Short mmCIF file of C-alpha atoms in Angstrom, two decimals:
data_model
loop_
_atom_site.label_atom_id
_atom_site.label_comp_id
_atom_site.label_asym_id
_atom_site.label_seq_id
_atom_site.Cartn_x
_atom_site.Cartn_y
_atom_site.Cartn_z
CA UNK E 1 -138.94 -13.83 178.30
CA UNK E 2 -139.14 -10.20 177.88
CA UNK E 3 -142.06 -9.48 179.40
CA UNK E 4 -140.26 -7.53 182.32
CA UNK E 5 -140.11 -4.78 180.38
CA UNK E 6 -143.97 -4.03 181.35
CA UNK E 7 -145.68 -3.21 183.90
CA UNK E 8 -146.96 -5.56 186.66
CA UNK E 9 -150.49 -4.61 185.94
CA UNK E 10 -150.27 -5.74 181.90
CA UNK E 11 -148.07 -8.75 182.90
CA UNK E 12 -150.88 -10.24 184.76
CA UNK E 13 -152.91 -10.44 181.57
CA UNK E 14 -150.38 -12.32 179.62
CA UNK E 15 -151.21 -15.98 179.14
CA UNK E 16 -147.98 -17.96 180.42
CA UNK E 17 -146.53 -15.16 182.96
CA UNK E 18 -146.07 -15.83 186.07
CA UNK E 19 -148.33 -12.91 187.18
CA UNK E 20 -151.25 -14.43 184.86
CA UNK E 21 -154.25 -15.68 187.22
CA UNK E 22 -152.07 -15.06 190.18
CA UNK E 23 -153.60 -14.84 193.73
CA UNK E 24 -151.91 -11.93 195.05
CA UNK E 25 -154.20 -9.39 198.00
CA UNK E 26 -155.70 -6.31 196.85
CA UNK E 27 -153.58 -3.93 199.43
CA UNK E 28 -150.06 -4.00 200.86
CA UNK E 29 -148.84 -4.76 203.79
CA UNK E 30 -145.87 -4.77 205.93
CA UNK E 31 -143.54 -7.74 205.32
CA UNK E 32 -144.72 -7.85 201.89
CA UNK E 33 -142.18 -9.00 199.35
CA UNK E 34 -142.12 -6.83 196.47
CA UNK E 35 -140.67 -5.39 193.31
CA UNK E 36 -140.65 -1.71 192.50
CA UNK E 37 -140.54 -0.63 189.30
CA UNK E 38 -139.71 2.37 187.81
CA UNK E 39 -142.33 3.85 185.53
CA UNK E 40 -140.08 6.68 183.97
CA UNK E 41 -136.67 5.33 183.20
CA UNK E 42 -137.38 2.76 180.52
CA UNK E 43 -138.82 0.30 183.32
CA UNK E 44 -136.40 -0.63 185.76
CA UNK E 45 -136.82 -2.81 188.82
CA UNK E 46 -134.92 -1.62 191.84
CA UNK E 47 -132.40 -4.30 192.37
CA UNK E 48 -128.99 -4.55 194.58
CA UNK E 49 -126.57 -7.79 195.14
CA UNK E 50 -123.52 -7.77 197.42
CA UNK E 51 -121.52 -5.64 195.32
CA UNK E 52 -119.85 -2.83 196.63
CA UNK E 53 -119.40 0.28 195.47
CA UNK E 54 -115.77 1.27 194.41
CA UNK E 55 -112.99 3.47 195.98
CA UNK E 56 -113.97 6.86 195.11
CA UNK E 57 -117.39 6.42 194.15
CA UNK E 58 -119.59 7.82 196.95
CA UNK E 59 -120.16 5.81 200.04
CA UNK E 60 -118.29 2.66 200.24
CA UNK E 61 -121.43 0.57 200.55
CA UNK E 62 -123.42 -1.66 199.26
CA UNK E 63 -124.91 -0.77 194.83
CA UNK E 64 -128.48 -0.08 193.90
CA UNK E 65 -129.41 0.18 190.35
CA UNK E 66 -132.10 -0.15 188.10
CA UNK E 67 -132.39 -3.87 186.53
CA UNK E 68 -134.84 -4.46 183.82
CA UNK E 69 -134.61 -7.63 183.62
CA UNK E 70 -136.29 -10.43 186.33
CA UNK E 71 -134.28 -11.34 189.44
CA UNK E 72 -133.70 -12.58 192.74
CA UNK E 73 -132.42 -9.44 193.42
CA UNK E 74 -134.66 -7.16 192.64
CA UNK E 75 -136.97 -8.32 195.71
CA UNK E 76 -137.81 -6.20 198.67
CA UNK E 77 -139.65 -6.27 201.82
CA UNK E 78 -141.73 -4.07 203.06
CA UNK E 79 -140.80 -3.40 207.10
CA UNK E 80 -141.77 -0.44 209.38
CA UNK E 81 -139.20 1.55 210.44
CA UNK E 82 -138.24 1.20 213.47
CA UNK E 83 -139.81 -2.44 214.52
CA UNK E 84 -139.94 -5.70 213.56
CA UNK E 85 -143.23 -7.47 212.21
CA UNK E 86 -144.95 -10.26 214.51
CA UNK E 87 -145.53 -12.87 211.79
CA UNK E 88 -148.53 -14.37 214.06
CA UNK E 89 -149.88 -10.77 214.72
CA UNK E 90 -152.42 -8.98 212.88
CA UNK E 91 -152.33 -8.47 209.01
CA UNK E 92 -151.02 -4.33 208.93
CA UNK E 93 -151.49 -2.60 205.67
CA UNK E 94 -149.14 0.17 204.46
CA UNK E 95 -151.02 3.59 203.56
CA UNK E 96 -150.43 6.49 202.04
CA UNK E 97 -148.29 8.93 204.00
CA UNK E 98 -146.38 5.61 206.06
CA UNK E 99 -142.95 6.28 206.63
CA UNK E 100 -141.60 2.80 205.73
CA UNK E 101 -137.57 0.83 205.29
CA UNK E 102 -137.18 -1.66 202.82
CA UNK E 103 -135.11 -4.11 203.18
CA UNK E 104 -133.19 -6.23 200.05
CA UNK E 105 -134.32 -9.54 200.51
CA UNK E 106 -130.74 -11.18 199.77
CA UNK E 107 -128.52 -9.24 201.61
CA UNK E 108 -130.53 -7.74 204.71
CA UNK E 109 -129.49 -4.39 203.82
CA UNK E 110 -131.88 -1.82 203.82
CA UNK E 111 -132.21 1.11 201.25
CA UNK E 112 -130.28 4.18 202.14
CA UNK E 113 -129.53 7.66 200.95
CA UNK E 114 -127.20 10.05 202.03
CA UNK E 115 -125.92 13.51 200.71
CA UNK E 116 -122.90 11.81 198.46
CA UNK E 117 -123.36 12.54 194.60
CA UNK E 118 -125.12 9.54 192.30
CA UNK E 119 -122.38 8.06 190.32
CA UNK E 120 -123.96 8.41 187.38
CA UNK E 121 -125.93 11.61 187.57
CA UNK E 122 -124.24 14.05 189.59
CA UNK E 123 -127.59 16.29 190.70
CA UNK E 124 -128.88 13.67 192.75
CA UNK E 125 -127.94 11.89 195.80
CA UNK E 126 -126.20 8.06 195.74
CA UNK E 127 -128.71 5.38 197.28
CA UNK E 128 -127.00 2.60 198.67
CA UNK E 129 -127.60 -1.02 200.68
CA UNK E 130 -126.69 -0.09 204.16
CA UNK E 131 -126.82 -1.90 207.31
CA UNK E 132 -127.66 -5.53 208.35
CA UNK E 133 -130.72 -7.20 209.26
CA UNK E 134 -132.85 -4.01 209.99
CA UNK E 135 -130.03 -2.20 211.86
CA UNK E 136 -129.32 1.13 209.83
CA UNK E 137 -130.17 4.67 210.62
CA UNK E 138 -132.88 7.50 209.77
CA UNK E 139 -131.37 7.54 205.84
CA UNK E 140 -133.11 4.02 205.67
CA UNK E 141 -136.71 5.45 205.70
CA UNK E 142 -139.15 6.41 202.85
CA UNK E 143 -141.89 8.26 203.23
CA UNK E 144 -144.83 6.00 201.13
CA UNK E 145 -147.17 9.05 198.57
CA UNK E 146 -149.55 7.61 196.20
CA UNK E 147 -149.65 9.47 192.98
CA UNK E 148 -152.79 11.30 192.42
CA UNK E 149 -154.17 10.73 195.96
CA UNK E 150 -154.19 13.53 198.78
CA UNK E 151 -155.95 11.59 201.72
CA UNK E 152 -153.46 10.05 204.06
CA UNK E 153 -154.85 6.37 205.48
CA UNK E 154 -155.48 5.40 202.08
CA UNK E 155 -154.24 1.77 201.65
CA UNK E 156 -151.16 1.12 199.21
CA UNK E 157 -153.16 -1.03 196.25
CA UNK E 158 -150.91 -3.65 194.68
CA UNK E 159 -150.24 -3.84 190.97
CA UNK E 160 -152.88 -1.01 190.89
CA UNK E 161 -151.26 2.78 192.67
CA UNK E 162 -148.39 4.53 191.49
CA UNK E 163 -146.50 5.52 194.25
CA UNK E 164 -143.15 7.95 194.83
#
């Protein structure tokens, strides 16, 4: 208990955590389930549940927020943006420079932004769950940059590349 509150990386090194001696691949790849973390603001996972947003506030749709602690909900997958994965296709790794969607594993909704203020800090935009099952719209995609790197094609590394 507690341990969420570090990174992935020194998790796996802790004796007892779930991360400790885990298999997990070197590189991501799309319809990877994952957890994103935030490295700046006191460690938050990015985390949604069916939860709306209130009158008022934004977009009626669906809340994102940083979670520090554990949880179901703070799971992702990793999908391309415009297509769906062939689970009995070949293995295809995410790299720097991918424009990618990720979708919140519990509710199907994918991440979204959209030029309504944040609720909570009015000089940046609200991100909310939008759409169903990969249907959305050109707000739902994210342009993958690994910090520190400047070749595109690099492969994402898990536990091991920042990325914004």
């Amino acid at each position: 208990p507690g341990d969420g509150f570090y990174s992935s990386a020194f998790q796996s090194r802790l004796v007892g955590n779930t991360l400790h001696n885990a298999s997990m691949p070197e590189y991501l790849a799309y319809g990877s389930i994952i957890t994103l973390k935030n490295v700046r603001t006191a460690g938050g996972y990015l985390h949604s549940h069916w939860h709306l947003y209130p009158e008022g506030v934004g977009a009626k749709q669906q809340q994102i927020t940083a979670y520090t602690h554990k949880d179901h909900n703070n799971l992702w997958i990793i999908k391309k943006p415009t297509e769906n994965i062939d689970p009995l296709g070949p293995v295809e790794f995410v790299k720097n420079g991918d424009v990618i969607r990720l979708q919140h594993r519990e509710t199907s909704r994918n991440l979204h932004s959209h030029q309504h203020e944040a609720p909570v800090t009015k000089k940046h935009f609200q991100v909310t769950g939008y759409g169903i099952n990969g249907t959305g719209d050109p707000n739902d995609f994210w342009r993958i940059e690994i910090v520190a790197k400047k070749s595109r094609n690099e492969r994402v590394k898990v536990l091991r590349n920042e990325i914004k």
